Structures are given as C-alpha cells and as structure tokens.
Amino acid sequence: MQVEITREYIEQVEEAIERQDREFILSTMDEMHPADIITVLYELDANESRYVLDQLPAEIGAEILSDLDNDIRSEFLDKFTSEEIARYINLMHSDDAVDILNEQSVQRREEVIAHIDNNEQAAAILDLLHYEEDCAGGLMAKELIKVNLNWRVRQCIEEVRRQAERVARIYTVYVVDDRDKLLGRVSVKRLLLSKDDTQVKDIYSEDVIWIESYKSENEVVNMMQRYDLEAIPVVNIQGRLLGRITIDDVVDVMQEQAELSRQLMTGITENVEEDDSVLRISRARLPWLIIGMVGGLLAAHFMGFYEDDIALLPAIALFVPLITATGGNVGIQSSSIIIQTLSSNEVMFDNIAQRMLKVFLVALLNAFIISILVFSATYLFKQDFTLAMVVSVALFSVVMLASLMGTITPMILDRFGINPAVAAGPFITTANDLLGLAIYFGVAHLLYSL
Amino acid sequence: MQVEITREYIEQVEEAIERQDREFILSTMDEMHPADIITVLYELDANESRYVLDQLPAEIGAEILSDLDNDIRSEFLDKFTSEEIARYINLMHSDDAVDILNEQSVQRREEVIAHIDNNEQAAAILDLLHYEEDCAGGLMAKELIKVNLNWRVRQCIEEVRRQAERVARIYTVYVVDDRDKLLGRVSVKRLLLSKDDTQVKDIYSEDVIWIESYKSENEVVNMMQRYDLEAIPVVNIQGRLLGRITIDDVVDVMQEQAELSRQLMTGITENVEEDDSVLRISRARLPWLIIGMVGGLLAAHFMGFYEDDIALLPAIALFVPLITATGGNVGIQSSSIIIQTLSSNEVMFDNIAQRMLKVFLVALLNAFIISILVFSATYLFKQDFTLAMVVSVALFSVVMLASLMGTITPMILDRFGINPAVAAGPFITTANDLLGLAIYFGVAHLLYSL
C-alpha cells in the first residue's frame, strides 16, 4: 500500500498516543510499509516513538529498527533494556542484527547476545561479529538456501519450502559439497522444471560468481554492478560458503559512498544532514574552514614578501583572484577525473607514462586557450603589454602545474591507502592557491625586472 | 567463472584474430561472463572486436551489446547493417533494445524495427519508444510475469514455466484483473506452497508498491531504495500494468547520478572518462574554466576601482586570497548540505523560516570562530589594529553571506526545475569570489576612512 503521510495524520497519531489509543495506531499502521512508519516516527519524539513501537507486532518492530538511521537508532535504543533489544534481534536478519550490536558498547553487546533465545540466530551473529564492518564479511547475512550436490530435486524443494520463511529473498539456491565448499548454483525455476528424482549434480550450473570475505565494500559494489547481480555468495579462503550479500545492502553502500565522497569534496568531515544540531553541523564544517584559513594566512604571509612590488605596481594585485580561482578550478577538475578512474577499479593496461602524457596534452591545450584569452582581455583592459604577459604566462604555468598536482595527489594518496577523494576538496584548492601565487609573483618579478 | 584478464591473454586473442583462429576465441570465451568479454573488447580495435562478436553465439552477442558503454556502442554499431542490429535486438530485453534504438538516427531506427522478426518483441519496443528516457516508463522493460486474479495455482505455475525463458529474473508474479489493472502480487514461493486448484484471489497479497510511468528517474531510485525493492511494477494513470523496472537498472542510474553530480560539482560539462580523447576531455573542461576566468577578470576590474587604496596600503591586497578562499569553501559546504536534503526527497514538515534560522546560527558560530582566529593572527603578524579589524569584519560578513547564498541558490534552482548540484561547483565559487571582494574592499574603505 502506498500512503502519503500528511501533517494531519502525524497530529492524529500524536493525539492518539496522548490518549493511549492503541486501536488507532494499530488500525492505521497495519497496512503501512515499515519505511513509511519510520517516516512517521521521525516526526515524533523519543517517548512517542517508543509507544508506537511497543504497540506494533514484534516482526514489524524488528523491521523498523533494522531500517532506522544509525544515529537515531543508537540514541533510541539507549532507553531499551538488553532483554528488549534481544527480543527484536531474534527476529531480524543476521546482518541487520550485527549492525545494531556493533553500535552498542561491548558490555551491552554481550548482555543482548546472552538474551537471544534462538540458538541458530545467536550462532550466526557470533560468527558475523568477527568481520570488519566495511568488508564483504561485514556486509553479508547468514540467511541463504544451499543444497548438497548429491541431493535430489524433491529434497531441494523440501529445503526451499523449509527455509522460505527465514530467507526473505531466495534469488538462487547455492550448491555445495559435503564440506560446504561452494560449487555452483541452481535456480528455483530450474528445480521446478526438473523431475523430482533428478540429482542436483545433473542440473546445477558451475557458473557462479562469488567474493571472498576479506574483500572491501568497494570491491563488492564493483563486482555486483559489473555482473548485474542481485546477490553474491561470500566464501572463505578455502572456498567454503559463509553467507550472502544482497543488492539492497549494496544500494545502501553506494548511497553512503556517494554522500561520503560529496562530503569529502566539500570539506565536511562528519556525516551531517540538515536536521542535525547546529553544534554538530558547525563542528563538521570547521576543520576544513580552518585549514582554508591557515592557507589564506600563509598566502598573505607569502605575498608580504612582495609588498613593495605591490605598492609600486598595484595592478599586479588585481589579478590575484583570477590566478587562485583558475588554479583551484583546474586542480579540482583534474583530481575528479583521476578519482573516477581510481574508484571504478577498471583493469588498466595503459602505463603511467601514457596517462601522464594525456594529462599533459589536455593541460597544454586548455592552458593555451585560457592564456590567449586572458592576454587579450588584460591588454585591452590595461593597455600594458608587460602586465598582460605576466598574467598570461603565470596563468599558463598555473594551469599546467595545477593539472599535474590534481592528477598526482590522488594517485599518491591511493597508493598509501588513503581515500583519494580527500584530495578533491579544499586540500587541492588550498595547495593550488599557494602554488598559483608563488608562480604569479615569481613570473612578475622576473618579467618586470627584465 | 571468475577469470582474470591478463595482458598475455589480450595478446593471444589479437594473434588468434590475425590468423582467424575461431576455435581459440570460442574455447576461451565460452566460460567467460559477458562483462569480462567486454573488458577484452575494450582492449581491441573496432575490427578485432567485430570479429570476436561475429564468432560468439548471438545470445552472448546480444548481452554484450546491451552492456557496452553507450558511446563505444554507438560508434561500434555504425559499421553494422540494420539487419544485423535487428538480429541482436531480437534477443535482448526490451529495455536494452530500446536504449540501443534511441542511440540510432530516426531513419536507422525504423529500418532496424522493420527487420525485427519476433512480433512480440517488436510490439514491446514500439510501446517503450513512446517514453522519455529519464522517466519510469523509459527505464522499464516489458518482460514480467503476470497472472489473472481468477486463475488457479496450476495455471499460474504453467505460466511461470512458459515465461521463465523470456524473463531472466522473476522476483515476483504480478496479479491483474481482466483489464490488466495491477491488484497485487504473489510470490513463486507462495505458489509452490499452495495447492494446485487454489485460486489466485485467495492467496495473493495486495501489498504491492508500484510507480506511475511518468515519474522521474530520481523518484524511481528513491522509491526502490526506500522500500528495499528488487523490482517495481510500472502502471499507467488508470493503474494498468505496463512493465517493470529491476534493481540492476536502478543501480546503473545511481552510478550515473553520482558521477553526474561529481562532474557538476567540479565543473566538467560532459560525461568524460580518463580514456576519452584529449580534445573531448579538454572541451568538457573548458566552459567552466572560461566562466571562472571571466569571474577572475571581473574581480580584477572591480579591484581596479580600489587601485589607489592598494598603492597606499598594499597590505590590503595580501588578504585577498584568504577572503576569496573562505567565501568559496563556506559556499560549497552550505550548498552541499542543502543539495543532499533536496535530492533525498524526504518529507519535510519543517518550515522555511526554521531552516533558515539554523543556517543562520551555524554560519554565525563559524563566522565568529574564524574571525576571532584571523583577527588574532593578523594582529600578531602585522601589528596593525585597523587592518586586523578590516580583515576579520570582512571575513565575518563573507562567511555569513556565503552561507546564505550557498543555501538559497540551490533551493531557487530546484524550484525552477534545474538540478541544484549545478550550484555546488564553480558557479558558487565564482559568485562568492566577487561577493567576498566587494565586502572586503567595502569594509576596508569604510574602516580606514573612519
């Protein structure tokens, strides 16, 4: 059911909570998707949300808790006892359960696990807790359907039926040997189309793409996108089937990565949203503003060496914004292109020399065009040949050097295992401001004293 | 099968093509995923790629053509006759077929359609060609499985079997009435678990989320992500089931959107990659560089009014990079936060006044901190109280105004239906440079003449 959540409805819910009207909550939310109920909860305060959650069936509550925004969830769960959390954890998919446990303190985590009464679930969770959150192992869930190579179709369909309750989305049935080594897959469709006493080994396909548990989130995304997969099995180093990652989790990872890279590019250090507190947004934004400020003060200090030149020839100062802005723009463009290549993780046979040659040629062409334009404009505007030469020669050098810096910095960061997107934001801009000024005043000093 | 494509293998393929060794191509590519074959093709020239494609079974060829990068594909297909293209189109999913046809000229498109000998496919394509590419109708495929409300389970399973070949991923079976109106869904699992003569109307679920064909790409992405869907049915305004969008296409849309927004933020106007030609990369980057250049020249022109002040007090010029850089950083941070809110399309009940108050408070806090720091540094560094006052007061105003501009510009663009991410890049930076300089020199003129 698709519902539109109106302000009136929120108000009705608030009134219903006030008068403890359980019926109103249950009857209106019965047909709602958990994602829509979450939208309603976000408009309520913590106590009101708690009241709503307590009225809903535990399965719906578990889905809601799985999908809540991390920050809000961890604040919200602080008011729950370990036993209450365990009751919901019991009903969750193992990957969501582990995400929630990872948000708790170590002591709290132990308490919650002790209260999980479904043994299979507890074992799955303990297993998943071993993996780092941002690797394939940390993304996978234990819920999947696997059948043995030697089973017959009848037994497989039996297994599908048995597991169907627990595994929300089947997608494919994995085929393993007696030691749980992943051998291939067989679709439910294929099982349906085969005779009951056919053996799995006669109908399964070896054509299965898997990923090792230690691979990074990024590799998971690339792999699932490259091969258009809706689920990917995760294996250990011996090829044993450990779990499965589904596309909905990968979509969330992609969204997070896109936001993260946008934030890195804009110099925001924490994951903030518009509805976070003033202090939090301010704190997330300050570090890069301060770095930019230090860069600006360094620029002032540096230009101080040329204060006499400026007094003599104030026209020089007029072109400072042109120089710094162009350096910044070119640097960000260059880093953006190389970061895209680095993150797409494509097989690249081109060697470094060839790539650098291309960077050099693009820079040369753009530097040439921009310099000619600026030379003409400055000459027309100031009627000063030397000044026009100084500005355009400096600009030419700035474009060349900013391209080089913008390309090399992300490559170096990537080599050292640092997210190269860091280099696309204020870092490149600040560095290029200083570089640009050094070139500009250097050229001015040189050409004017000729 | 997971293969690693080595340089040696590419060379072997090239040699095999040279000596027309069909066997080598077929035997080594037989087990390869089409996505891996594409990686090989990208390393070959057009004629070599054509040779490889001609050797492969037509079904594999169709998958490869579906997955090729648009630009490369449209160049590659220029060398094919309409009949040859139609042979592949026959074997594709309807959505991929339409994507390819949309890349052809109108005349060529007609020719290809005339050669499609599968009538069902031709009808599906003609239907899909009506929709704009970037709306739900343009993303959907006609392949799906639907059953009538009055059918029995036996007949449904029959239909699933019949359609299984044509529909790669079933996910769910849609339930419609006699007039094809979408009523709900029933899972294959559920069909399997039910008795053969049960009627669909007794087991189906009305709990289905659909989208109208005219909704935008962005709404499709938000919807599928919000409700964790792997497929969404598309209906017309009367609720008739038209087609289905699957998650793999949405993942591609998300990737494109992330790249597009990164490019908008960095002032690159076309979708370029590192392996595009020098001319193309250069052309994509120039427009914003020129806009930045014009901004820089305007700044020079503007500062020209204060040339005498600069000659008298060259220290003023030293802080120009600090002012412009801070204005740019603050502006980009502000626009980034508001763009995130706008694109996430969340229900927002907060009114504009409240949100502006928060923007104002964050700006005030950061402006205050930055100004105090800059005042202290400038005073220590220059021992000039008036100068320190001028720089810090100007900086304070710049932070406040840049925050406001960075927040309001994307909102205005969004209101006029322009992608607000346009405002996050060089546009905001250039505007803020000019704004910052105006404030700075205005303040300097005011405070010094006091």
PDB file of C-alpha atoms in Angstrom, chain A residues 168-365:
ATOM      1  CA  ALA A 168      13.185 -13.251   2.638  1.00  0.00           C
ATOM      2  CA  ARG A 169      14.576 -13.267  -0.879  1.00  0.00           C
ATOM      3  CA  ILE A 170      15.758 -16.503  -2.331  1.00  0.00           C
ATOM      4  CA  TYR A 171      17.154 -15.367  -5.719  1.00  0.00           C
ATOM      5  CA  THR A 172      19.159 -18.553  -6.216  1.00  0.00           C
ATOM      6  CA  VAL A 173      19.930 -21.822  -4.462  1.00  0.00           C
ATOM      7  CA  TYR A 174      23.622 -22.465  -3.851  1.00  0.00           C
ATOM      8  CA  VAL A 175      25.124 -25.901  -4.433  1.00  0.00           C
ATOM      9  CA  VAL A 176      27.816 -27.111  -2.026  1.00  0.00           C
ATOM     10  CA  ASP A 177      29.731 -30.339  -1.413  1.00  0.00           C
ATOM     11  CA  ASP A 178      29.862 -32.258   1.872  1.00  0.00           C
ATOM     12  CA  ARG A 179      32.419 -29.818   3.239  1.00  0.00           C
ATOM     13  CA  ASP A 180      30.302 -26.785   2.365  1.00  0.00           C
ATOM     14  CA  LYS A 181      32.570 -25.729  -0.493  1.00  0.00           C
ATOM     15  CA  LEU A 182      30.622 -23.592  -2.980  1.00  0.00           C
ATOM     16  CA  LEU A 183      30.384 -25.419  -6.301  1.00  0.00           C
ATOM     17  CA  GLY A 184      27.662 -23.631  -8.194  1.00  0.00           C
ATOM     18  CA  ARG A 185      24.045 -22.679  -8.187  1.00  0.00           C
ATOM     19  CA  VAL A 186      20.649 -23.848  -9.318  1.00  0.00           C
ATOM     20  CA  SER A 187      17.647 -21.608  -9.779  1.00  0.00           C
ATOM     21  CA  VAL A 188      14.283 -22.291  -8.196  1.00  0.00           C
ATOM     22  CA  LYS A 189      12.945 -22.089 -11.740  1.00  0.00           C
ATOM     23  CA  ARG A 190      15.263 -24.934 -12.769  1.00  0.00           C
ATOM     24  CA  LEU A 191      14.254 -27.017  -9.751  1.00  0.00           C
ATOM     25  CA  LEU A 192      10.619 -26.511 -10.688  1.00  0.00           C
ATOM     26  CA  LEU A 193      11.220 -27.580 -14.250  1.00  0.00           C
ATOM     27  CA  SER A 194      13.129 -30.753 -13.298  1.00  0.00           C
ATOM     28  CA  LYS A 195      11.861 -34.193 -12.362  1.00  0.00           C
ATOM     29  CA  ASP A 196      11.601 -34.970  -8.655  1.00  0.00           C
ATOM     30  CA  ASP A 197      14.282 -37.628  -8.590  1.00  0.00           C
ATOM     31  CA  THR A 198      16.895 -35.826 -10.682  1.00  0.00           C
ATOM     32  CA  GLN A 199      20.122 -35.278  -8.787  1.00  0.00           C
ATOM     33  CA  VAL A 200      21.382 -31.737  -8.213  1.00  0.00           C
ATOM     34  CA  LYS A 201      24.715 -32.634  -9.788  1.00  0.00           C
ATOM     35  CA  ASP A 202      22.962 -33.245 -13.103  1.00  0.00           C
ATOM     36  CA  ILE A 203      21.206 -29.905 -13.315  1.00  0.00           C
ATOM     37  CA  TYR A 204      23.279 -27.331 -11.441  1.00  0.00           C
ATOM     38  CA  SER A 205      25.377 -24.654 -13.095  1.00  0.00           C
ATOM     39  CA  GLU A 206      29.013 -24.060 -12.178  1.00  0.00           C
ATOM     40  CA  ASP A 207      28.632 -20.559 -13.485  1.00  0.00           C
ATOM     41  CA  VAL A 208      28.595 -18.763 -10.125  1.00  0.00           C
ATOM     42  CA  ILE A 209      30.373 -15.566  -9.144  1.00  0.00           C
ATOM     43  CA  TRP A 210      31.461 -15.314  -5.520  1.00  0.00           C
ATOM     44  CA  ILE A 211      33.550 -12.970  -3.402  1.00  0.00           C
ATOM     45  CA  GLU A 212      35.993 -13.650  -0.581  1.00  0.00           C
ATOM     46  CA  SER A 213      35.000 -12.431   2.874  1.00  0.00           C
ATOM     47  CA  TYR A 214      38.044 -10.167   3.265  1.00  0.00           C
ATOM     48  CA  LYS A 215      37.358  -8.123   0.105  1.00  0.00           C
ATOM     49  CA  SER A 216      36.432  -4.462   0.593  1.00  0.00           C
ATOM     50  CA  GLU A 217      32.969  -2.912   0.379  1.00  0.00           C
ATOM     51  CA  ASN A 218      34.117  -1.167  -2.758  1.00  0.00           C
ATOM     52  CA  GLU A 219      35.020  -4.454  -4.424  1.00  0.00           C
ATOM     53  CA  VAL A 220      31.612  -5.853  -3.504  1.00  0.00           C
ATOM     54  CA  VAL A 221      29.882  -2.888  -5.140  1.00  0.00           C
ATOM     55  CA  ASN A 222      32.031  -3.099  -8.275  1.00  0.00           C
ATOM     56  CA  MET A 223      31.540  -6.831  -8.591  1.00  0.00           C
ATOM     57  CA  MET A 224      27.763  -6.766  -8.172  1.00  0.00           C
ATOM     58  CA  GLN A 225      27.444  -3.889 -10.573  1.00  0.00           C
ATOM     59  CA  ARG A 226      29.802  -5.332 -13.161  1.00  0.00           C
ATOM     60  CA  TYR A 227      27.975  -8.651 -13.276  1.00  0.00           C
ATOM     61  CA  ASP A 228      24.462  -7.271 -12.648  1.00  0.00           C
ATOM     62  CA  LEU A 229      23.977  -9.486  -9.603  1.00  0.00           C
ATOM     63  CA  GLU A 230      21.089  -9.314  -7.146  1.00  0.00           C
ATOM     64  CA  ALA A 231      23.009 -11.382  -4.594  1.00  0.00           C
ATOM     65  CA  ILE A 232      26.580 -12.595  -4.270  1.00  0.00           C
ATOM     66  CA  PRO A 233      27.736 -15.536  -2.147  1.00  0.00           C
ATOM     67  CA  VAL A 234      30.629 -14.897   0.229  1.00  0.00           C
ATOM     68  CA  VAL A 235      33.258 -17.609   0.720  1.00  0.00           C
ATOM     69  CA  ASN A 236      36.282 -18.020   2.934  1.00  0.00           C
ATOM     70  CA  ILE A 237      39.758 -18.589   1.633  1.00  0.00           C
ATOM     71  CA  GLN A 238      39.097 -22.319   1.245  1.00  0.00           C
ATOM     72  CA  GLY A 239      36.006 -21.628  -0.835  1.00  0.00           C
ATOM     73  CA  ARG A 240      33.554 -22.559   1.949  1.00  0.00           C
ATOM     74  CA  LEU A 241      30.194 -20.810   1.647  1.00  0.00           C
ATOM     75  CA  LEU A 242      29.841 -18.343   4.558  1.00  0.00           C
ATOM     76  CA  GLY A 243      26.948 -16.082   3.695  1.00  0.00           C
ATOM     77  CA  ARG A 244      25.382 -13.886   1.101  1.00  0.00           C
ATOM     78  CA  ILE A 245      25.233 -10.169   0.293  1.00  0.00           C
ATOM     79  CA  THR A 246      22.027  -8.880  -1.292  1.00  0.00           C
ATOM     80  CA  ILE A 247      21.647  -5.941  -3.645  1.00  0.00           C
ATOM     81  CA  ASP A 248      19.580  -3.821  -1.224  1.00  0.00           C
ATOM     82  CA  ASP A 249      22.567  -3.605   1.108  1.00  0.00           C
ATOM     83  CA  VAL A 250      24.816  -2.707  -1.793  1.00  0.00           C
ATOM     84  CA  VAL A 251      22.444   0.071  -2.843  1.00  0.00           C
ATOM     85  CA  ASP A 252      22.773   1.481   0.676  1.00  0.00           C
ATOM     86  CA  VAL A 253      26.570   1.246   0.497  1.00  0.00           C
ATOM     87  CA  MET A 254      26.531   3.071  -2.840  1.00  0.00           C
ATOM     88  CA  GLN A 255      24.386   5.816  -1.380  1.00  0.00           C
ATOM     89  CA  GLU A 256      26.717   6.172   1.609  1.00  0.00           C
ATOM     90  CA  GLN A 257      29.767   6.271  -0.631  1.00  0.00           C
ATOM     91  CA  ALA A 258      28.237   8.919  -2.869  1.00  0.00           C
ATOM     92  CA  GLU A 259      27.432  11.052   0.177  1.00  0.00           C
ATOM     93  CA  LEU A 260      30.853  10.472   1.686  1.00  0.00           C
ATOM     94  CA  SER A 261      32.645  11.484  -1.473  1.00  0.00           C
ATOM     95  CA  ARG A 262      30.476  14.575  -1.827  1.00  0.00           C
ATOM     96  CA  GLN A 263      31.289  15.487   1.740  1.00  0.00           C
ATOM     97  CA  LEU A 264      34.992  14.915   1.270  1.00  0.00           C
ATOM     98  CA  MET A 265      34.878  17.119  -1.813  1.00  0.00           C
ATOM     99  CA  THR A 266      33.209  19.905   0.108  1.00  0.00           C
ATOM    100  CA  GLY A 267      35.343  19.629   3.211  1.00  0.00           C
ATOM    101  CA  ILE A 268      32.719  18.388   5.618  1.00  0.00           C
ATOM    102  CA  THR A 269      34.316  15.925   7.988  1.00  0.00           C
ATOM    103  CA  GLU A 270      31.339  14.144   9.511  1.00  0.00           C
ATOM    104  CA  ASN A 271      28.231  12.679   8.007  1.00  0.00           C
ATOM    105  CA  VAL A 272      25.878  15.574   8.744  1.00  0.00           C
ATOM    106  CA  GLU A 273      22.391  16.204   7.494  1.00  0.00           C
ATOM    107  CA  GLU A 274      20.283  19.305   7.516  1.00  0.00           C
ATOM    108  CA  ASP A 275      18.332  18.171  10.570  1.00  0.00           C
ATOM    109  CA  ASP A 276      21.384  17.619  12.780  1.00  0.00           C
ATOM    110  CA  SER A 277      22.037  20.120  15.564  1.00  0.00           C
ATOM    111  CA  VAL A 278      23.676  23.497  14.949  1.00  0.00           C
ATOM    112  CA  LEU A 279      26.719  22.484  17.013  1.00  0.00           C
ATOM    113  CA  ARG A 280      27.188  19.250  15.128  1.00  0.00           C
ATOM    114  CA  ILE A 281      26.923  20.861  11.678  1.00  0.00           C
ATOM    115  CA  SER A 282      29.236  23.638  12.770  1.00  0.00           C
ATOM    116  CA  ARG A 283      31.807  21.177  14.143  1.00  0.00           C
ATOM    117  CA  ALA A 284      31.724  19.115  10.960  1.00  0.00           C
ATOM    118  CA  ARG A 285      32.405  22.172   8.848  1.00  0.00           C
ATOM    119  CA  LEU A 286      35.027  23.973  10.928  1.00  0.00           C
ATOM    120  CA  PRO A 287      38.143  21.818  10.372  1.00  0.00           C
ATOM    121  CA  TRP A 288      38.349  22.487   6.642  1.00  0.00           C
ATOM    122  CA  LEU A 289      37.407  26.121   7.088  1.00  0.00           C
ATOM    123  CA  ILE A 290      40.323  26.455   9.478  1.00  0.00           C
ATOM    124  CA  ILE A 291      42.685  24.679   7.096  1.00  0.00           C
ATOM    125  CA  GLY A 292      41.500  27.038   4.350  1.00  0.00           C
ATOM    126  CA  MET A 293      42.043  29.942   6.720  1.00  0.00           C
ATOM    127  CA  VAL A 294      45.599  28.832   7.519  1.00  0.00           C
ATOM    128  CA  GLY A 295      46.191  28.538   3.759  1.00  0.00           C
ATOM    129  CA  GLY A 296      44.873  32.078   3.308  1.00  0.00           C
ATOM    130  CA  LEU A 297      47.108  33.406   6.073  1.00  0.00           C
ATOM    131  CA  LEU A 298      50.107  31.622   4.567  1.00  0.00           C
ATOM    132  CA  ALA A 299      49.222  33.235   1.239  1.00  0.00           C
ATOM    133  CA  ALA A 300      49.123  36.638   2.972  1.00  0.00           C
ATOM    134  CA  HIS A 301      52.484  35.941   4.571  1.00  0.00           C
ATOM    135  CA  PHE A 302      53.946  34.889   1.251  1.00  0.00           C
ATOM    136  CA  MET A 303      52.547  37.902  -0.621  1.00  0.00           C
ATOM    137  CA  GLY A 304      54.043  40.046   2.159  1.00  0.00           C
ATOM    138  CA  PHE A 305      57.472  39.436   0.577  1.00  0.00           C
ATOM    139  CA  TYR A 306      56.193  41.274  -2.486  1.00  0.00           C
ATOM    140  CA  GLU A 307      54.522  44.120  -0.598  1.00  0.00           C
ATOM    141  CA  ASP A 308      56.921  46.677  -2.109  1.00  0.00           C
ATOM    142  CA  ASP A 309      56.270  45.428  -5.614  1.00  0.00           C
ATOM    143  CA  ILE A 310      52.528  45.740  -4.986  1.00  0.00           C
ATOM    144  CA  ALA A 311      52.924  49.300  -3.689  1.00  0.00           C
ATOM    145  CA  LEU A 312      54.892  50.156  -6.833  1.00  0.00           C
ATOM    146  CA  LEU A 313      52.603  48.347  -9.203  1.00  0.00           C
ATOM    147  CA  PRO A 314      49.178  47.813  -7.569  1.00  0.00           C
ATOM    148  CA  ALA A 315      47.796  46.442 -10.862  1.00  0.00           C
ATOM    149  CA  ILE A 316      49.582  43.174 -10.036  1.00  0.00           C
ATOM    150  CA  ALA A 317      47.291  42.629  -7.057  1.00  0.00           C
ATOM    151  CA  LEU A 318      44.174  42.898  -9.225  1.00  0.00           C
ATOM    152  CA  PHE A 319      44.812  39.547 -10.871  1.00  0.00           C
ATOM    153  CA  VAL A 320      45.339  37.554  -7.687  1.00  0.00           C
ATOM    154  CA  PRO A 321      41.711  36.254  -7.605  1.00  0.00           C
ATOM    155  CA  LEU A 322      41.980  35.196 -11.268  1.00  0.00           C
ATOM    156  CA  ILE A 323      45.158  33.223 -10.571  1.00  0.00           C
ATOM    157  CA  THR A 324      43.912  31.476  -7.411  1.00  0.00           C
ATOM    158  CA  ALA A 325      40.442  30.709  -8.815  1.00  0.00           C
ATOM    159  CA  THR A 326      41.813  29.210 -12.037  1.00  0.00           C
ATOM    160  CA  GLY A 327      44.361  27.117 -10.143  1.00  0.00           C
ATOM    161  CA  GLY A 328      41.606  25.807  -7.901  1.00  0.00           C
ATOM    162  CA  ASN A 329      39.189  25.009 -10.742  1.00  0.00           C
ATOM    163  CA  VAL A 330      41.808  23.195 -12.818  1.00  0.00           C
ATOM    164  CA  GLY A 331      43.065  21.246  -9.808  1.00  0.00           C
ATOM    165  CA  ILE A 332      39.594  20.038  -8.839  1.00  0.00           C
ATOM    166  CA  GLN A 333      38.724  19.049 -12.394  1.00  0.00           C
ATOM    167  CA  SER A 334      41.919  17.061 -12.761  1.00  0.00           C
ATOM    168  CA  SER A 335      41.547  15.287  -9.456  1.00  0.00           C
ATOM    169  CA  SER A 336      37.908  14.479 -10.191  1.00  0.00           C
ATOM    170  CA  ILE A 337      38.804  12.645 -13.412  1.00  0.00           C
ATOM    171  CA  ILE A 338      41.584  10.595 -11.859  1.00  0.00           C
ATOM    172  CA  ILE A 339      39.491   9.785  -8.757  1.00  0.00           C
ATOM    173  CA  GLN A 340      36.765   8.418 -11.003  1.00  0.00           C
ATOM    174  CA  THR A 341      39.281   6.121 -12.689  1.00  0.00           C
ATOM    175  CA  LEU A 342      40.769   5.024  -9.358  1.00  0.00           C
ATOM    176  CA  SER A 343      37.373   4.263  -7.811  1.00  0.00           C
ATOM    177  CA  SER A 344      35.959   2.417 -10.806  1.00  0.00           C
ATOM    178  CA  ASN A 345      38.733  -0.095 -10.320  1.00  0.00           C
ATOM    179  CA  GLU A 346      38.856  -0.961 -14.001  1.00  0.00           C
ATOM    180  CA  VAL A 347      41.559  -3.153 -15.422  1.00  0.00           C
ATOM    181  CA  MET A 348      44.039  -0.708 -16.837  1.00  0.00           C
ATOM    182  CA  PHE A 349      46.806  -1.745 -19.136  1.00  0.00           C
ATOM    183  CA  ASP A 350      47.831   1.754 -20.101  1.00  0.00           C
ATOM    184  CA  ASN A 351      51.078   2.637 -18.488  1.00  0.00           C
ATOM    185  CA  ILE A 352      51.667   5.657 -16.286  1.00  0.00           C
ATOM    186  CA  ALA A 353      53.748   7.446 -18.926  1.00  0.00           C
ATOM    187  CA  GLN A 354      50.931   7.348 -21.489  1.00  0.00           C
ATOM    188  CA  ARG A 355      48.379   8.621 -18.964  1.00  0.00           C
ATOM    189  CA  MET A 356      50.638  11.445 -17.862  1.00  0.00           C
ATOM    190  CA  LEU A 357      51.213  12.400 -21.497  1.00  0.00           C
ATOM    191  CA  LYS A 358      47.459  12.753 -21.948  1.00  0.00           C
ATOM    192  CA  VAL A 359      47.098  14.842 -18.768  1.00  0.00           C
ATOM    193  CA  PHE A 360      49.926  16.986 -20.102  1.00  0.00           C
ATOM    194  CA  LEU A 361      48.280  17.430 -23.520  1.00  0.00           C
ATOM    195  CA  VAL A 362      44.853  18.343 -22.093  1.00  0.00           C
ATOM    196  CA  ALA A 363      46.505  20.819 -19.720  1.00  0.00           C
ATOM    197  CA  LEU A 364      48.585  22.282 -22.547  1.00  0.00           C
ATOM    198  CA  LEU A 365      45.549  22.829 -24.755  1.00  0.00           C
TER     199      LEU A 365
END
